[in-house]
mmCIF file of C-alpha atoms in Angstrom:
data_model
loop_
_atom_site.group_PDB
_atom_site.id
_atom_site.type_symbol
_atom_site.label_atom_id
_atom_site.label_comp_id
_atom_site.label_asym_id
_atom_site.label_seq_id
_atom_site.Cartn_x
_atom_site.Cartn_y
_atom_site.Cartn_z
ATOM 1 C CA MET A 25 -25.059 -4.450 -28.192
ATOM 2 C CA ALA A 26 -22.653 -5.565 -25.446
ATOM 3 C CA ILE A 27 -20.415 -2.471 -25.769
ATOM 4 C CA ASP A 28 -21.942 0.736 -24.441
ATOM 5 C CA ALA A 29 -19.192 3.327 -24.870
ATOM 6 C CA ILE A 30 -16.122 4.325 -26.854
ATOM 7 C CA ILE A 31 -13.206 6.044 -25.095
ATOM 8 C CA LEU A 32 -10.997 8.079 -27.426
ATOM 9 C CA ASP A 33 -7.466 9.376 -27.207
ATOM 10 C CA LEU A 34 -7.069 12.897 -28.645
ATOM 11 C CA ASP A 35 -3.543 13.637 -29.928
ATOM 12 C CA GLY A 36 -2.596 11.441 -32.853
ATOM 13 C CA THR A 37 -6.002 9.752 -32.873
ATOM 14 C CA LEU A 38 -8.525 12.508 -33.523
ATOM 15 C CA VAL A 39 -6.179 15.398 -34.315
ATOM 16 C CA ASP A 40 -2.765 15.588 -36.016
ATOM 17 C CA THR A 41 -0.760 17.124 -33.158
ATOM 18 C CA ASN A 42 1.943 14.580 -32.302
ATOM 19 C CA ASN A 43 4.580 16.455 -34.303
ATOM 20 C CA LEU A 44 3.694 19.700 -32.524
ATOM 21 C CA HIS A 45 4.145 17.985 -29.165
ATOM 22 C CA ALA A 46 7.503 16.612 -30.301
ATOM 23 C CA ARG A 47 8.636 20.092 -31.392
ATOM 24 C CA ALA A 48 7.542 21.553 -28.071
ATOM 25 C CA TRP A 49 9.489 18.914 -26.167
ATOM 26 C CA SER A 50 12.547 19.428 -28.391
ATOM 27 C CA LEU A 51 12.547 23.183 -27.773
ATOM 28 C CA ALA A 52 11.940 22.703 -24.043
ATOM 29 C CA ILE A 53 14.791 20.208 -23.799
ATOM 30 C CA GLU A 54 17.148 22.581 -25.641
ATOM 31 C CA ARG A 55 16.185 25.346 -23.222
ATOM 32 C CA PHE A 56 17.697 23.259 -20.413
ATOM 33 C CA GLY A 57 20.899 22.462 -22.262
ATOM 34 C CA TYR A 58 20.017 19.073 -23.717
ATOM 35 C CA ARG A 59 19.687 18.115 -27.345
ATOM 36 C CA LEU A 60 17.695 15.257 -28.830
ATOM 37 C CA ASP A 61 16.633 14.475 -32.372
ATOM 38 C CA GLN A 62 12.924 15.180 -32.825
ATOM 39 C CA GLU A 63 12.390 11.722 -34.304
ATOM 40 C CA ARG A 64 13.680 10.218 -31.057
ATOM 41 C CA ILE A 65 11.171 12.289 -29.134
ATOM 42 C CA LEU A 66 8.280 11.498 -31.478
ATOM 43 C CA VAL A 67 8.154 7.789 -30.562
ATOM 44 C CA GLU A 68 7.671 8.761 -26.911
ATOM 45 C CA ILE A 69 4.712 11.068 -27.552
ATOM 46 C CA GLY A 70 1.638 9.646 -25.871
ATOM 47 C CA LYS A 71 3.375 9.045 -22.572
ATOM 48 C CA SER A 72 2.721 11.236 -19.574
ATOM 49 C CA GLY A 73 5.379 13.916 -19.149
ATOM 50 C CA SER A 74 6.361 12.359 -15.812
ATOM 51 C CA VAL A 75 7.282 9.184 -17.711
ATOM 52 C CA LEU A 76 8.553 10.796 -20.920
ATOM 53 C CA VAL A 77 11.240 13.003 -19.327
ATOM 54 C CA PRO A 78 13.103 10.232 -17.448
ATOM 55 C CA ASP A 79 12.709 7.879 -20.415
ATOM 56 C CA LEU A 80 14.350 10.445 -22.697
ATOM 57 C CA LEU A 81 16.908 12.048 -20.391
ATOM 58 C CA GLY A 82 17.301 9.708 -17.417
ATOM 59 C CA ASP A 83 16.420 9.880 -13.747
ATOM 60 C CA SER A 84 19.096 12.470 -12.962
ATOM 61 C CA ALA A 85 17.555 15.007 -15.353
ATOM 62 C CA GLU A 86 14.095 14.167 -14.044
ATOM 63 C CA ASN A 87 15.164 14.872 -10.466
ATOM 64 C CA ARG A 88 16.882 18.134 -11.388
ATOM 65 C CA VAL A 89 14.618 19.741 -13.984
ATOM 66 C CA GLY A 90 11.672 17.398 -14.625
ATOM 67 C CA ASP A 91 8.911 19.716 -13.425
ATOM 68 C CA ALA A 92 10.453 22.755 -15.099
ATOM 69 C CA LEU A 93 10.789 20.849 -18.381
ATOM 70 C CA ARG A 94 7.134 19.857 -18.302
ATOM 71 C CA ASP A 95 6.090 23.444 -17.612
ATOM 72 C CA ALA A 96 8.275 24.634 -20.495
ATOM 73 C CA HIS A 97 6.730 22.069 -22.851
ATOM 74 C CA ASP A 98 3.211 23.189 -21.951
ATOM 75 C CA GLU A 99 4.108 26.848 -22.468
ATOM 76 C CA ILE A 100 5.847 26.259 -25.813
ATOM 77 C CA TYR A 101 3.089 23.941 -27.054
ATOM 78 C CA LEU A 102 0.431 26.616 -26.478
ATOM 79 C CA GLU A 103 2.623 29.137 -28.309
ATOM 80 C CA LEU A 104 3.030 26.786 -31.284
ATOM 81 C CA LEU A 105 -0.735 26.340 -31.437
ATOM 82 C CA ASP A 106 -1.062 30.109 -31.981
ATOM 83 C CA HIS A 107 0.850 29.823 -35.259
ATOM 84 C CA GLU A 108 0.298 26.297 -36.561
ATOM 85 C CA PRO A 109 -2.836 24.744 -38.093
ATOM 86 C CA VAL A 110 -4.403 21.686 -36.477
ATOM 87 C CA HIS A 111 -5.994 19.127 -38.768
ATOM 88 C CA LEU A 112 -8.565 16.479 -37.954
ATOM 89 C CA PHE A 113 -7.864 12.922 -38.975
ATOM 90 C CA PRO A 114 -10.532 11.048 -40.961
ATOM 91 C CA GLY A 115 -13.395 10.125 -38.668
ATOM 92 C CA GLY A 116 -12.448 12.692 -36.025
ATOM 93 C CA ILE A 117 -16.013 13.980 -35.792
ATOM 94 C CA ASP A 118 -17.824 11.083 -37.460
ATOM 95 C CA ILE A 119 -16.940 8.675 -34.652
ATOM 96 C CA PHE A 120 -18.928 10.752 -32.156
ATOM 97 C CA GLU A 121 -21.906 11.144 -34.462
ATOM 98 C CA ARG A 122 -21.950 7.457 -35.389
ATOM 99 C CA ALA A 123 -21.667 6.438 -31.739
ATOM 100 C CA ARG A 124 -24.550 8.653 -30.753
ATOM 101 C CA ALA A 125 -26.687 7.323 -33.606
ATOM 102 C CA ASP A 126 -25.971 3.762 -32.419
ATOM 103 C CA GLY A 127 -26.811 4.542 -28.796
ATOM 104 C CA LEU A 128 -23.199 4.517 -27.628
ATOM 105 C CA ARG A 129 -21.710 6.992 -25.193
ATOM 106 C CA THR A 130 -18.296 8.553 -25.767
ATOM 107 C CA ALA A 131 -15.477 9.928 -23.652
ATOM 108 C CA VAL A 132 -12.155 11.577 -24.467
ATOM 109 C CA ALA A 133 -9.246 10.418 -22.300
ATOM 110 C CA SER A 134 -6.378 12.746 -23.163
ATOM 111 C CA GLY A 135 -2.895 13.225 -21.756
ATOM 112 C CA SER A 136 -3.139 16.939 -22.567
ATOM 113 C CA LYS A 137 -3.866 19.677 -20.069
ATOM 114 C CA ARG A 138 -7.381 21.111 -20.146
ATOM 115 C CA ASP A 139 -6.304 24.433 -21.683
ATOM 116 C CA SER A 140 -4.336 22.634 -24.406
ATOM 117 C CA LEU A 141 -7.265 20.350 -25.199
ATOM 118 C CA GLU A 142 -9.669 23.258 -25.506
ATOM 119 C CA LYS A 143 -7.287 25.221 -27.731
ATOM 120 C CA VAL A 144 -6.614 22.203 -29.977
ATOM 121 C CA ALA A 145 -10.324 21.471 -30.298
ATOM 122 C CA ASP A 146 -11.029 25.091 -31.237
ATOM 123 C CA LYS A 147 -8.243 25.146 -33.833
ATOM 124 C CA ALA A 148 -9.419 21.844 -35.329
ATOM 125 C CA GLY A 149 -13.077 22.881 -35.335
ATOM 126 C CA ILE A 150 -14.267 19.984 -33.185
ATOM 127 C CA ASP A 151 -16.770 20.773 -30.417
ATOM 128 C CA LEU A 152 -15.690 18.139 -27.916
ATOM 129 C CA LEU A 153 -17.800 19.549 -25.104
ATOM 130 C CA ASN A 154 -20.998 18.884 -27.059
ATOM 131 C CA LEU A 155 -19.880 15.831 -28.982
ATOM 132 C CA SER A 156 -18.595 13.751 -26.070
ATOM 133 C CA ASP A 157 -20.285 12.665 -22.857
ATOM 134 C CA ALA A 158 -17.135 12.975 -20.738
ATOM 135 C CA ILE A 159 -13.708 14.545 -21.053
ATOM 136 C CA ILE A 160 -10.717 13.476 -18.972
ATOM 137 C CA THR A 161 -7.471 15.446 -19.174
ATOM 138 C CA ASP A 162 -4.102 15.277 -17.460
ATOM 139 C CA ASP A 163 -5.458 17.739 -14.891
ATOM 140 C CA ASP A 164 -8.013 15.128 -13.728
ATOM 141 C CA VAL A 165 -5.644 12.261 -12.895
ATOM 142 C CA GLN A 166 -2.683 11.622 -10.658
ATOM 143 C CA THR A 167 -0.634 9.735 -13.241
ATOM 144 C CA GLY A 168 -0.885 9.879 -17.035
ATOM 145 C CA LYS A 169 -0.468 7.172 -19.676
ATOM 146 C CA PRO A 170 0.646 4.443 -19.755
ATOM 147 C CA SER A 171 -0.902 4.480 -16.282
ATOM 148 C CA PRO A 172 -4.587 3.458 -16.507
ATOM 149 C CA ASP A 173 -5.827 6.415 -14.433
ATOM 150 C CA ALA A 174 -7.347 8.409 -17.319
ATOM 151 C CA VAL A 175 -9.140 5.377 -18.760
ATOM 152 C CA ILE A 176 -10.499 4.399 -15.337
ATOM 153 C CA ALA A 177 -11.676 7.976 -14.784
ATOM 154 C CA ALA A 178 -13.420 7.885 -18.181
ATOM 155 C CA TYR A 179 -15.482 4.743 -17.617
ATOM 156 C CA GLU A 180 -16.274 5.789 -14.055
ATOM 157 C CA LYS A 181 -17.506 9.168 -15.285
ATOM 158 C CA LEU A 182 -19.673 7.349 -17.822
ATOM 159 C CA GLY A 183 -21.073 5.146 -15.048
ATOM 160 C CA LEU A 184 -20.018 1.924 -16.798
ATOM 161 C CA SER A 185 -17.765 -1.057 -16.183
ATOM 162 C CA PRO A 186 -14.498 -1.351 -18.144
ATOM 163 C CA ALA A 187 -15.886 -4.375 -19.980
ATOM 164 C CA GLN A 188 -18.666 -2.214 -21.420
ATOM 165 C CA CYS A 189 -16.129 0.075 -23.100
ATOM 166 C CA VAL A 190 -13.640 -0.015 -25.940
ATOM 167 C CA MET A 191 -10.839 2.507 -26.486
ATOM 168 C CA ILE A 192 -9.305 3.909 -29.658
ATOM 169 C CA GLY A 193 -5.702 5.130 -29.573
ATOM 170 C CA ASP A 194 -2.617 5.598 -31.751
ATOM 171 C CA THR A 195 0.217 4.491 -29.448
ATOM 172 C CA PRO A 196 1.216 1.373 -27.504
ATOM 173 C CA TYR A 197 0.897 3.576 -24.416
ATOM 174 C CA ASP A 198 -2.831 3.991 -25.115
ATOM 175 C CA VAL A 199 -3.111 0.214 -25.478
ATOM 176 C CA GLU A 200 -1.241 -0.397 -22.226
ATOM 177 C CA ALA A 201 -3.305 2.162 -20.316
ATOM 178 C CA ALA A 202 -6.544 0.643 -21.608
ATOM 179 C CA GLN A 203 -5.390 -2.898 -20.927
ATOM 180 C CA ARG A 204 -4.406 -2.086 -17.348
ATOM 181 C CA ALA A 205 -7.824 -0.490 -16.860
ATOM 182 C CA GLY A 206 -9.663 -3.577 -18.150
ATOM 183 C CA VAL A 207 -10.690 -1.920 -21.428
ATOM 184 C CA LEU A 208 -9.962 -3.366 -24.867
ATOM 185 C CA CYS A 209 -8.148 -1.065 -27.276
ATOM 186 C CA LEU A 210 -8.374 -0.682 -31.036
ATOM 187 C CA GLY A 211 -5.287 0.881 -32.584
ATOM 188 C CA VAL A 212 -5.057 3.415 -35.402
ATOM 189 C CA LEU A 213 -2.012 4.079 -37.568
ATOM 190 C CA THR A 214 -2.233 7.881 -37.608
ATOM 191 C CA GLY A 215 0.758 8.131 -35.258
ATOM 192 C CA VAL A 216 4.273 6.817 -35.812
ATOM 193 C CA HIS A 217 3.791 3.309 -34.457
ATOM 194 C CA ALA A 218 3.448 0.328 -36.772
ATOM 195 C CA ALA A 219 0.646 -2.195 -36.547
ATOM 196 C CA GLU A 220 3.066 -4.794 -35.168
ATOM 197 C CA SER A 221 3.912 -2.671 -32.138
ATOM 198 C CA MET A 222 0.217 -2.022 -31.475
ATOM 199 C CA TYR A 223 -0.584 -5.735 -31.593
ATOM 200 C CA ARG A 224 2.479 -6.469 -29.477
ATOM 201 C CA ALA A 225 1.112 -4.120 -26.826
ATOM 202 C CA GLY A 226 -2.220 -5.977 -26.847
ATOM 203 C CA ALA A 227 -4.483 -4.135 -29.306
ATOM 204 C CA ARG A 228 -7.461 -6.262 -30.348
ATOM 205 C CA GLY A 229 -7.487 -4.760 -33.863
ATOM 206 C CA VAL A 230 -5.570 -2.118 -35.835
ATOM 207 C CA TYR A 231 -7.028 0.268 -38.439
ATOM 208 C CA ARG A 232 -5.611 2.920 -40.760
ATOM 209 C CA HIS A 233 -7.491 5.718 -39.013
ATOM 210 C CA THR A 234 -10.565 6.376 -36.887
ATOM 211 C CA GLY A 235 -12.650 6.867 -40.030
ATOM 212 C CA GLU A 236 -12.031 3.227 -40.967
ATOM 213 C CA ILE A 237 -13.369 2.186 -37.563
ATOM 214 C CA VAL A 238 -16.478 4.279 -38.232
ATOM 215 C CA ASP A 239 -16.976 2.409 -41.501
ATOM 216 C CA GLU A 240 -16.477 -0.967 -39.815
ATOM 217 C CA LEU A 241 -17.892 -0.121 -36.390
ATOM 218 C CA GLU A 242 -20.261 -3.073 -36.072
ATOM 219 C CA SER A 243 -17.548 -5.660 -36.753
ATOM 220 C CA ALA A 244 -15.018 -3.755 -34.613
ATOM 221 C CA LEU A 245 -17.359 -3.836 -31.620
ATOM 222 C CA GLN A 246 -18.254 -7.483 -32.186
ATOM 223 C CA MET A 247 -14.545 -8.265 -32.139
ATOM 224 C CA SER A 248 -14.296 -6.424 -28.813
ATOM 225 C CA THR A 249 -16.772 -8.550 -26.856
ATOM 226 C CA PRO A 250 -17.242 -12.262 -26.150
ATOM 227 C CA GLY A 251 -20.890 -12.216 -27.200
ATOM 228 C CA PRO A 252 -24.249 -10.644 -26.428
ATOM 229 C CA VAL A 253 -23.784 -10.680 -22.649
ATOM 230 C CA LYS A 254 -23.343 -7.178 -21.233
ATOM 231 C CA LEU A 255 -20.557 -7.383 -18.657
ATOM 232 C CA THR A 256 -21.828 -4.792 -16.215
ATOM 233 C CA TRP A 257 -20.485 -4.719 -12.672
ATOM 234 C CA GLU A 258 -23.661 -6.536 -11.596
ATOM 235 C CA THR A 259 -23.152 -9.313 -14.163
ATOM 236 C CA MET A 260 -19.489 -9.727 -13.269
ATOM 237 C CA ARG A 261 -20.312 -9.886 -9.546
ATOM 238 C CA ALA A 262 -22.931 -12.569 -10.223
ATOM 239 C CA LEU A 263 -20.399 -14.664 -12.134
ATOM 240 C CA MET A 264 -17.814 -14.100 -9.410
ATOM 241 C CA ALA A 265 -20.306 -15.316 -6.792
ATOM 242 C CA GLU A 266 -20.296 -18.688 -8.584
ATOM 243 C CA ALA A 267 -16.483 -18.782 -8.589
ATOM 244 C CA LEU A 268 -16.464 -17.899 -4.883
ATOM 245 C CA ASP A 269 -18.802 -20.846 -4.212
ATOM 246 C CA GLU A 270 -16.225 -23.098 -5.869
ATOM 247 C CA ALA A 271 -13.508 -21.533 -3.708
ATOM 248 C CA ARG A 272 -15.546 -22.232 -0.561
ATOM 249 C CA ARG A 273 -15.913 -25.865 -1.617
ATOM 250 C CA GLY A 274 -12.161 -26.059 -2.021
ATOM 251 C CA LEU A 275 -11.656 -24.581 1.447
ATOM 252 C CA ALA A 276 -14.062 -27.139 2.903
ATOM 253 C CA GLU A 277 -11.993 -29.884 1.246
ATOM 254 C CA ALA A 278 -8.785 -28.539 2.853
ATOM 255 C CA ASP A 279 -7.535 -27.114 -0.419
ATOM 256 C CA LEU A 280 -6.594 -23.564 -1.388
ATOM 257 C CA PRO A 281 -9.706 -21.373 -1.709
ATOM 258 C CA VAL A 282 -9.364 -20.676 -5.434
ATOM 259 C CA GLY A 283 -12.450 -21.189 -7.548
ATOM 260 C CA ALA A 284 -13.087 -20.611 -11.237
ATOM 261 C CA VAL A 285 -15.971 -20.742 -13.678
ATOM 262 C CA LEU A 286 -16.116 -20.476 -17.449
ATOM 263 C CA ALA A 287 -19.046 -18.743 -19.131
ATOM 264 C CA ASP A 288 -20.002 -18.520 -22.783
ATOM 265 C CA GLY A 289 -20.840 -15.362 -24.718
ATOM 266 C CA ASN A 290 -24.378 -15.379 -23.321
ATOM 267 C CA GLY A 291 -23.066 -15.359 -19.753
ATOM 268 C CA THR A 292 -24.125 -18.985 -19.157
ATOM 269 C CA ILE A 293 -21.724 -21.001 -17.000
ATOM 270 C CA VAL A 294 -20.339 -23.938 -18.963
ATOM 271 C CA GLY A 295 -17.459 -25.098 -16.770
ATOM 272 C CA ARG A 296 -16.404 -25.084 -13.120
ATOM 273 C CA GLY A 297 -13.224 -25.801 -11.237
ATOM 274 C CA ARG A 298 -11.479 -25.316 -7.917
ATOM 275 C CA SER A 299 -7.926 -25.738 -6.773
ATOM 276 C CA ARG A 300 -6.905 -29.314 -5.964
ATOM 277 C CA THR A 301 -3.159 -28.719 -5.659
ATOM 278 C CA GLU A 302 -3.063 -29.417 -1.909
ATOM 279 C CA THR A 303 -5.171 -32.583 -1.948
ATOM 280 C CA THR A 304 -3.744 -34.135 -5.126
ATOM 281 C CA ARG A 305 -0.211 -32.676 -4.909
ATOM 282 C CA GLU A 306 -0.436 -32.070 -8.649
ATOM 283 C CA PHE A 307 0.962 -28.714 -9.766
ATOM 284 C CA LEU A 308 -1.411 -28.597 -12.772
ATOM 285 C CA ALA A 309 -4.534 -28.874 -10.605
ATOM 286 C CA HIS A 310 -5.291 -25.144 -10.492
ATOM 287 C CA GLY A 311 -8.926 -24.106 -10.436
ATOM 288 C CA GLU A 312 -8.721 -22.539 -13.886
ATOM 289 C CA MET A 313 -7.145 -25.662 -15.391
ATOM 290 C CA GLN A 314 -9.855 -27.805 -13.805
ATOM 291 C CA ALA A 315 -12.508 -25.604 -15.428
ATOM 292 C CA PHE A 316 -10.796 -25.888 -18.823
ATOM 293 C CA SER A 317 -10.637 -29.673 -18.450
ATOM 294 C CA GLU A 318 -14.362 -29.808 -17.759
ATOM 295 C CA ILE A 319 -15.233 -28.246 -21.132
ATOM 296 C CA SER A 320 -12.471 -29.935 -23.111
ATOM 297 C CA GLY A 321 -13.754 -30.902 -26.560
ATOM 298 C CA SER A 322 -17.069 -29.092 -26.223
ATOM 299 C CA PHE A 323 -15.936 -25.643 -27.343
ATOM 300 C CA SER A 324 -14.152 -24.674 -30.536
ATOM 301 C CA ILE A 325 -10.970 -22.661 -30.107
ATOM 302 C CA ASP A 326 -11.913 -20.931 -33.363
ATOM 303 C CA LYS A 327 -14.399 -18.854 -31.351
ATOM 304 C CA ARG A 328 -13.658 -16.019 -28.955
ATOM 305 C CA GLU A 329 -16.638 -16.383 -26.666
ATOM 306 C CA LEU A 330 -15.269 -17.722 -23.393
ATOM 307 C CA ILE A 331 -15.180 -15.703 -20.177
ATOM 308 C CA LEU A 332 -12.907 -16.956 -17.400
ATOM 309 C CA VAL A 333 -13.883 -15.863 -13.888
ATOM 310 C CA THR A 334 -11.523 -16.716 -11.038
ATOM 311 C CA THR A 335 -11.175 -15.712 -7.404
ATOM 312 C CA LEU A 336 -7.409 -15.199 -7.695
ATOM 313 C CA GLU A 337 -5.434 -13.558 -10.493
ATOM 314 C CA PRO A 338 -4.376 -16.378 -12.857
ATOM 315 C CA CYS A 339 -0.754 -17.474 -12.755
ATOM 316 C CA MET A 340 1.308 -17.497 -15.943
ATOM 317 C CA MET A 341 0.379 -21.124 -16.650
ATOM 318 C CA CYS A 342 -3.362 -20.466 -16.402
ATOM 319 C CA PHE A 343 -3.104 -17.142 -18.218
ATOM 320 C CA GLY A 344 -1.235 -18.840 -21.040
ATOM 321 C CA ALA A 345 -3.852 -21.577 -21.187
ATOM 322 C CA ALA A 346 -6.546 -18.907 -21.410
ATOM 323 C CA MET A 347 -4.783 -17.263 -24.353
ATOM 324 C CA GLY A 348 -4.373 -20.637 -26.028
ATOM 325 C CA ALA A 349 -8.081 -21.322 -25.566
ATOM 326 C CA ARG A 350 -8.819 -17.870 -27.027
ATOM 327 C CA VAL A 351 -10.602 -16.698 -23.890
ATOM 328 C CA ASP A 352 -12.007 -13.268 -24.642
ATOM 329 C CA THR A 353 -12.278 -11.878 -21.097
ATOM 330 C CA ILE A 354 -10.699 -12.761 -17.760
ATOM 331 C CA ILE A 355 -12.334 -11.494 -14.582
ATOM 332 C CA TYR A 356 -10.528 -12.028 -11.297
ATOM 333 C CA ALA A 357 -11.041 -11.018 -7.684
ATOM 334 C CA LEU A 358 -7.807 -10.858 -5.705
ATOM 335 C CA LYS A 359 -4.468 -9.812 -7.193
ATOM 336 C CA ALA A 360 -1.615 -12.310 -6.797
ATOM 337 C CA PRO A 361 1.518 -10.142 -6.493
ATOM 338 C CA SER A 362 4.006 -13.011 -6.363
ATOM 339 C CA ASN A 363 2.892 -15.226 -9.237
ATOM 340 C CA GLY A 364 0.111 -13.416 -11.073
ATOM 341 C CA GLY A 365 0.327 -13.578 -14.840
ATOM 342 C CA VAL A 366 -1.579 -10.456 -15.858
ATOM 343 C CA ALA A 367 1.435 -8.120 -15.836
ATOM 344 C CA ARG A 368 3.906 -10.808 -16.922
ATOM 345 C CA CYS A 369 2.233 -12.393 -19.947
ATOM 346 C CA ARG A 370 2.467 -10.664 -23.299
ATOM 347 C CA PRO A 371 0.304 -11.116 -26.394
ATOM 348 C CA MET A 372 1.293 -14.062 -28.548
ATOM 349 C CA GLN A 373 2.352 -13.101 -32.049
ATOM 350 C CA SER A 374 0.813 -16.196 -33.630
ATOM 351 C CA PRO A 375 -1.993 -15.463 -36.116
ATOM 352 C CA GLY A 376 -5.381 -15.515 -34.457
ATOM 353 C CA MET A 377 -4.057 -15.309 -30.893
ATOM 354 C CA ILE A 378 -5.454 -12.481 -28.801
ATOM 355 C CA MET A 379 -4.729 -10.796 -25.512
ATOM 356 C CA PRO A 380 -7.789 -11.227 -23.292
ATOM 357 C CA ARG A 381 -9.480 -8.260 -21.709
ATOM 358 C CA VAL A 382 -8.636 -8.490 -17.989
ATOM 359 C CA VAL A 383 -10.814 -6.958 -15.272
ATOM 360 C CA GLY A 384 -9.473 -7.285 -11.731
ATOM 361 C CA GLY A 385 -10.734 -6.434 -8.263
ATOM 362 C CA VAL A 386 -14.243 -7.893 -8.608
ATOM 363 C CA CYS A 387 -15.207 -8.957 -5.044
ATOM 364 C CA ALA A 388 -11.546 -8.974 -4.002
ATOM 365 C CA ASP A 389 -12.507 -8.546 -0.334
ATOM 366 C CA LYS A 390 -14.532 -11.781 -0.357
ATOM 367 C CA SER A 391 -11.668 -13.743 -1.861
ATOM 368 C CA LEU A 392 -9.279 -12.217 0.655
ATOM 369 C CA ALA A 393 -11.550 -13.331 3.523
ATOM 370 C CA LEU A 394 -11.339 -16.935 2.298
ATOM 371 C CA PHE A 395 -7.542 -16.817 2.238
ATOM 372 C CA GLU A 396 -7.532 -15.339 5.744
ATOM 373 C CA GLU A 397 -9.663 -18.277 6.876
ATOM 374 C CA TRP A 398 -7.286 -20.707 5.145
ATOM 375 C CA ASN A 399 -4.347 -19.084 6.910
ATOM 376 C CA ARG A 400 -6.022 -19.533 10.302
ATOM 377 C CA ARG A 401 -6.420 -23.252 9.569
ATOM 378 C CA HIS A 402 -3.066 -23.747 7.811
ATOM 379 C CA PRO A 403 -0.605 -21.123 9.057
ATOM 380 C CA ASP A 404 2.403 -22.791 7.431
ATOM 381 C CA ARG A 405 1.933 -21.935 3.743
ATOM 382 C CA PRO A 406 4.467 -19.307 2.552
ATOM 383 C CA PHE A 407 2.447 -18.473 -0.593
ATOM 384 C CA VAL A 408 -0.663 -17.560 1.399
ATOM 385 C CA LYS A 409 1.329 -15.607 3.977
ATOM 386 C CA ASP A 410 2.972 -13.601 1.197
ATOM 387 C CA LEU A 411 -0.399 -13.060 -0.531
ATOM 388 C CA LEU A 412 -2.002 -11.739 2.655
ATOM 389 C CA GLU A 413 0.964 -9.547 3.534
ATOM 390 C CA LYS A 414 1.118 -7.934 0.102
ATOM 391 C CA SER A 415 -2.669 -7.536 -0.065
ATOM 392 C CA SER A 416 -2.545 -5.586 3.202
ATOM 393 C CA LEU A 417 0.213 -3.330 1.833
ATOM 394 C CA THR A 418 -1.599 -2.425 -1.380
ATOM 395 C CA SER A 419 -4.737 -0.396 -1.916
ATOM 396 C CA MET A 420 -7.260 -3.106 -2.751
ATOM 397 C CA ARG A 421 -9.898 -1.889 -5.177
ATOM 398 C CA SER A 422 -12.841 -4.263 -4.677
ATOM 399 C CA MET A 423 -15.889 -3.901 -6.897
ATOM 400 C CA CYS A 424 -18.463 -5.851 -4.932
#
């Protein structure tokens, strides 16, 4: 099996606590002189408190009372738990037992504080400490959902790559956090969000509840991977090494050092390309487009088995082409802040179209070195200058 772990959200996914959180926020907000309908608050549940407060009340309220509001919510929520029952959703325990039986590891990536999580688990009768292999709470990360921090912490604690994991969550914020971490997400409808909003956020599949995923686990996991290849960090680095070779060839030909390869679901390279925009002066001659042209007609777009590996984050054109070709997974090295398509492209709403899993930062330092060499030879290219400047200003996470 190509997937090795399942990462689970807690509130709204395993346990029915979203309404309790909304009540706690409503009471906390009233304490500070504001008033909001609980239904308005409910659609925001799943976001980190540092995001939820300004989204509900604006930046002015966040600056004045944000921290105090979050403290009040946590206090009131624990008090509500003393008096209210907590129910498990279908599959709340079964998902852990089924995963273990199938040789899969599990982690809980929750936006709750550790004390809240433990109290909820006790009230619901779910022994998370023994059922799961890792637990990540809001206390363990700098920024909560929809930031990817909790999901990243989960797969790192499991000792796996993001492409070896799948997440289950009930909100678009879970989907966004997973997507930004390079993990595919399966949505469940036990919260307040409709299937359309989950797909719009990038969910690979949507189910009524976690119990339905348990019943259909084999097909759900097959849908979450391009094929039998296990995309470990080692495998992704090996594929990236081939793309970097293409980039070096481009550099030797006085073209931009952007290389790309396409692999099938077995991890076998089936197409290669490198940027030819400088030498041909054709704006379509990106490395990714060259790789797609090489396999044109030999792969059916009815399958979801392709893996695109590129030394630079794909632009919107190449990202769109990848979605059109039903590429399952995109792996890139260096982020392209000015024209990268990962944060700009949204899932197509056409039937059968999917949002690829995207894993960035694989051998980013090696790609950066090639662009630095290009800049020494051709110091007059604004795009490269901007790329190098912004790469030096950001914390570059290079898995190589």
